[in-house]
């Protein structure tokens, strides 16, 4: 297990961390004081049984959900109290998100889907599509550029989604059960490419999974149970990346 | 054991040491065979008429008797290949025994601690195998072996995860 | 941190939809066009000046009747606009999914607002241009053919003294217009109508978006989650009851018998309370009827319909609200009609003609409102196609599915229509009274007779049955989509 505190983090490093995150849905507590820190380029698996709060933690870190208490820091800045607009903009620039399925826009082609974050950031259509095609090529689905998601297999759609998540060369990639809907071979190909691309680009990957074989692609594991980090407390070290 | 040797000989005639080397090439992640064990097995197979001695290869070094699979040997090999493996006839893995005893003689906390350490060890090994498998330089034999091991470790881990949740109930049930 | 998306991107994302989105854009455009034509017609009547005419219809000849005509035309655009609201919901689940997917792709809430505005503005703008174009073209084309030689009533008002006038009516033969095609409508008016309607549609779509959180995981409709409240229904009952006993309270409490502003205000307020209560209360009726029927029926069609109704009472109530509003106004109109027919001279056909015209307008309104049911049912069929396909795959006959969809729209509508019509009637009888006085006989020998105003049972019956039949017909027409939507291939649809 890599020790976060052993790595000196420069002020500008794309370190993502959380301190004392609390989140509940109505009366259901999903996270009770979770702290966490991932260094730039690290691939961390977030594991735990169903309902342990993995997805909730990921969504809080990605700024999609706002925790009730605690702080989320990224690159030395606090992001959990930023406005919805600012957090959305982060999601299309420095973050990438990848879910089990359903994140592609059904009405757009693969290339257009991949180009979406660029277009939303004000890119011109032609340039955005050119970048998107390169991205599709990188994950081995260049031939799908003009195909709509409904005509793809689950594995193909997931590669396109991966190309989209990586198209902005994000600092952090948030993946929630990205291979949950795929068979083991298709899942393996997606994970292999995901980790390869992440390591090449120095992207931090937070990989939520309940499968050990998926967690084995990560450098280390953060295990949740009933909304808290599992295991002896001294194993967990954290702090805002300053 | 005898079928493994028969199978390797079915691929071509070999002498004893070659059988051992072939075995290591085909099953790279397995525990290596002892040469003595290979020779003993070959003798037993020859006694039963399943293999026969071929020529003697003398090139550079000591005499080496090469063996070949007889038609009876090939028939036996195919009979064995078509036979279904009994699915886990006895349940008694070291892991299971240890955890059960830990709950019985120690306490829940000890069992949980043991499971947690075992889990970490399993995951470390899985990480290693995954890295090996993802390496483009790995041969197919290595990838197949890693797949096999990963699936079994994964099954173990799933059991460990469930066991960790069950330990409390388990101990309640087993302590009178 | 980064730039905002280009306008071209926003428009592209807004216009980039599936079949349902194209249908929504076209329907919104068409309905907006109709509304623009209606409003421009109203403006045309309002702009009839002393130099315009003559016209064959007395409604256009008498300046005193113009406000009534204008109000009728403007009121007719209410069901049209409601229809536009219904059209905005075509393919809503697919659109919601698309918007959520945009959000997941990094679109900010403000981007989503702009995208929705672009789409709605595009559709309504197209419709508005089309409507204004059709109106102007129609006016130009129809001007010749509808100007005929015929008789018209010429009214001359001469002041015969400081306080007295003499009114001279004579039938004159000359060139008359069937329609006010000769009115010169200022361009500014055309522009204001053509711009304000799409603008209003966009604002309305933003307003609708306000009650909605477009999160990256889908659209959460705040209003749809809470169970329907019974309070609006209470509003409806109290409003109707107060109107029903209005004249009795007025006479006993010594309020003036004339239409003084305070009394008018009270009556209008009570009517509004009734209408709003009914529109909001229909969801409670839907949910109640659904739960009640579902726990008792053994008919599969009825069971599916009732369960769907109980699960989403707001969806069907949205489609039914306008129908009920029209039914209530219809009930009130029939009450007024009965009153006027009894108290006016049967020889004067003016009243009967006007009342018949009102009924025609009412019929148009019912058809327009029922078109909302068509849109709603067609949309239900298309958007729940995965559900329908899986039901069909599980062996539910298509006929049962058709019947259940039909029942889903009629189940809450039937009792509610009866209630709404009765409420309108009761309210008018309560305000105008159940008796009236008629004076007849020669001057100075006049006899004042107290007449009972009959309850127009037949008209009420026709109104209720007609409304339900029209709605059923429209819903039935929409069921042509069932065959396509139960195609096993639809099981693959990501719904
Ligand atoms: N939208 C929601 N509304 C209400 N409760 C929720 C919601 N989402 C999650 N929860 C609850 O919060 C807890 C944590 O949920 P979460 O989705 O984070 O778990 P998870 O570890 O991702 O589970 P899984 O492996 O099943 O995806 C659970 O008890 C769940 O029931
Ligand atoms: Mg989850």
CSV table of C-alpha atoms in Angstrom, one decimal, chain B residues 71-134:
chain,number,residue,atom,x,y,z
B,71,UNK,CA,-1.3,-46.9,-28.9
B,72,UNK,CA,-2.5,-48.1,-25.6
B,73,UNK,CA,-1.0,-45.0,-24.0
B,74,UNK,CA,-2.8,-42.7,-26.4
B,75,UNK,CA,-6.1,-44.5,-25.8
B,76,UNK,CA,-5.6,-44.1,-22.1
B,77,UNK,CA,-4.8,-40.4,-22.6
B,78,UNK,CA,-7.9,-39.9,-24.6
B,79,UNK,CA,-10.0,-41.8,-22.1
B,80,UNK,CA,-8.7,-39.5,-19.4
B,81,UNK,CA,-9.2,-36.3,-21.4
B,82,UNK,CA,-12.9,-37.2,-22.0
B,83,UNK,CA,-13.5,-37.9,-18.3
B,84,UNK,CA,-15.3,-35.1,-16.4
B,85,UNK,CA,-13.5,-33.8,-13.3
B,86,UNK,CA,-15.6,-34.4,-10.2
B,87,UNK,CA,-16.6,-30.8,-9.1
B,88,UNK,CA,-15.0,-30.3,-5.7
B,89,UNK,CA,-15.9,-33.7,-4.0
B,90,UNK,CA,-14.4,-32.7,-0.6
B,91,UNK,CA,-14.6,-29.2,0.8
B,92,UNK,CA,-11.6,-28.7,3.0
B,93,UNK,CA,-9.2,-26.0,1.9
B,94,UNK,CA,-6.6,-24.7,4.2
B,95,UNK,CA,-8.2,-21.3,4.2
B,96,UNK,CA,-11.6,-22.7,5.2
B,97,UNK,CA,-10.1,-24.8,7.9
B,98,UNK,CA,-8.0,-22.0,9.4
B,99,UNK,CA,-10.9,-19.5,9.5
B,100,UNK,CA,-13.3,-22.0,11.0
B,101,UNK,CA,-10.7,-23.0,13.7
B,102,UNK,CA,-9.9,-19.3,14.3
B,103,UNK,CA,-13.5,-18.6,15.1
B,104,UNK,CA,-13.7,-21.7,17.3
B,105,UNK,CA,-10.5,-21.3,19.4
B,106,UNK,CA,-9.8,-17.6,19.1
B,107,UNK,CA,-12.5,-15.0,18.7
B,108,UNK,CA,-14.3,-13.0,16.1
B,109,UNK,CA,-11.7,-10.2,16.1
B,110,UNK,CA,-8.9,-12.7,15.6
B,111,UNK,CA,-10.7,-14.3,12.7
B,112,UNK,CA,-11.5,-10.9,11.2
B,113,UNK,CA,-7.9,-9.9,11.5
B,114,UNK,CA,-6.7,-13.1,9.9
B,115,UNK,CA,-9.3,-12.7,7.0
B,116,UNK,CA,-8.2,-9.1,6.5
B,117,UNK,CA,-4.5,-10.0,6.2
B,118,UNK,CA,-5.4,-13.0,4.0
B,119,UNK,CA,-7.4,-10.7,1.8
B,120,UNK,CA,-4.6,-8.2,1.4
B,121,UNK,CA,-2.2,-11.1,0.5
B,122,UNK,CA,-4.7,-12.4,-2.1
B,123,UNK,CA,-5.2,-9.0,-3.6
B,124,UNK,CA,-1.4,-8.4,-3.8
B,125,UNK,CA,-1.0,-11.7,-5.7
B,126,UNK,CA,-3.9,-10.8,-8.0
B,127,UNK,CA,-2.3,-7.4,-8.7
B,128,UNK,CA,1.0,-9.2,-9.6
B,129,UNK,CA,-0.8,-11.6,-11.9
B,130,UNK,CA,-2.8,-8.8,-13.5
B,131,UNK,CA,0.3,-6.8,-14.2
B,132,UNK,CA,1.9,-9.9,-15.7
B,133,UNK,CA,-1.2,-10.5,-17.8
B,134,UNK,CA,-1.4,-6.9,-19.0
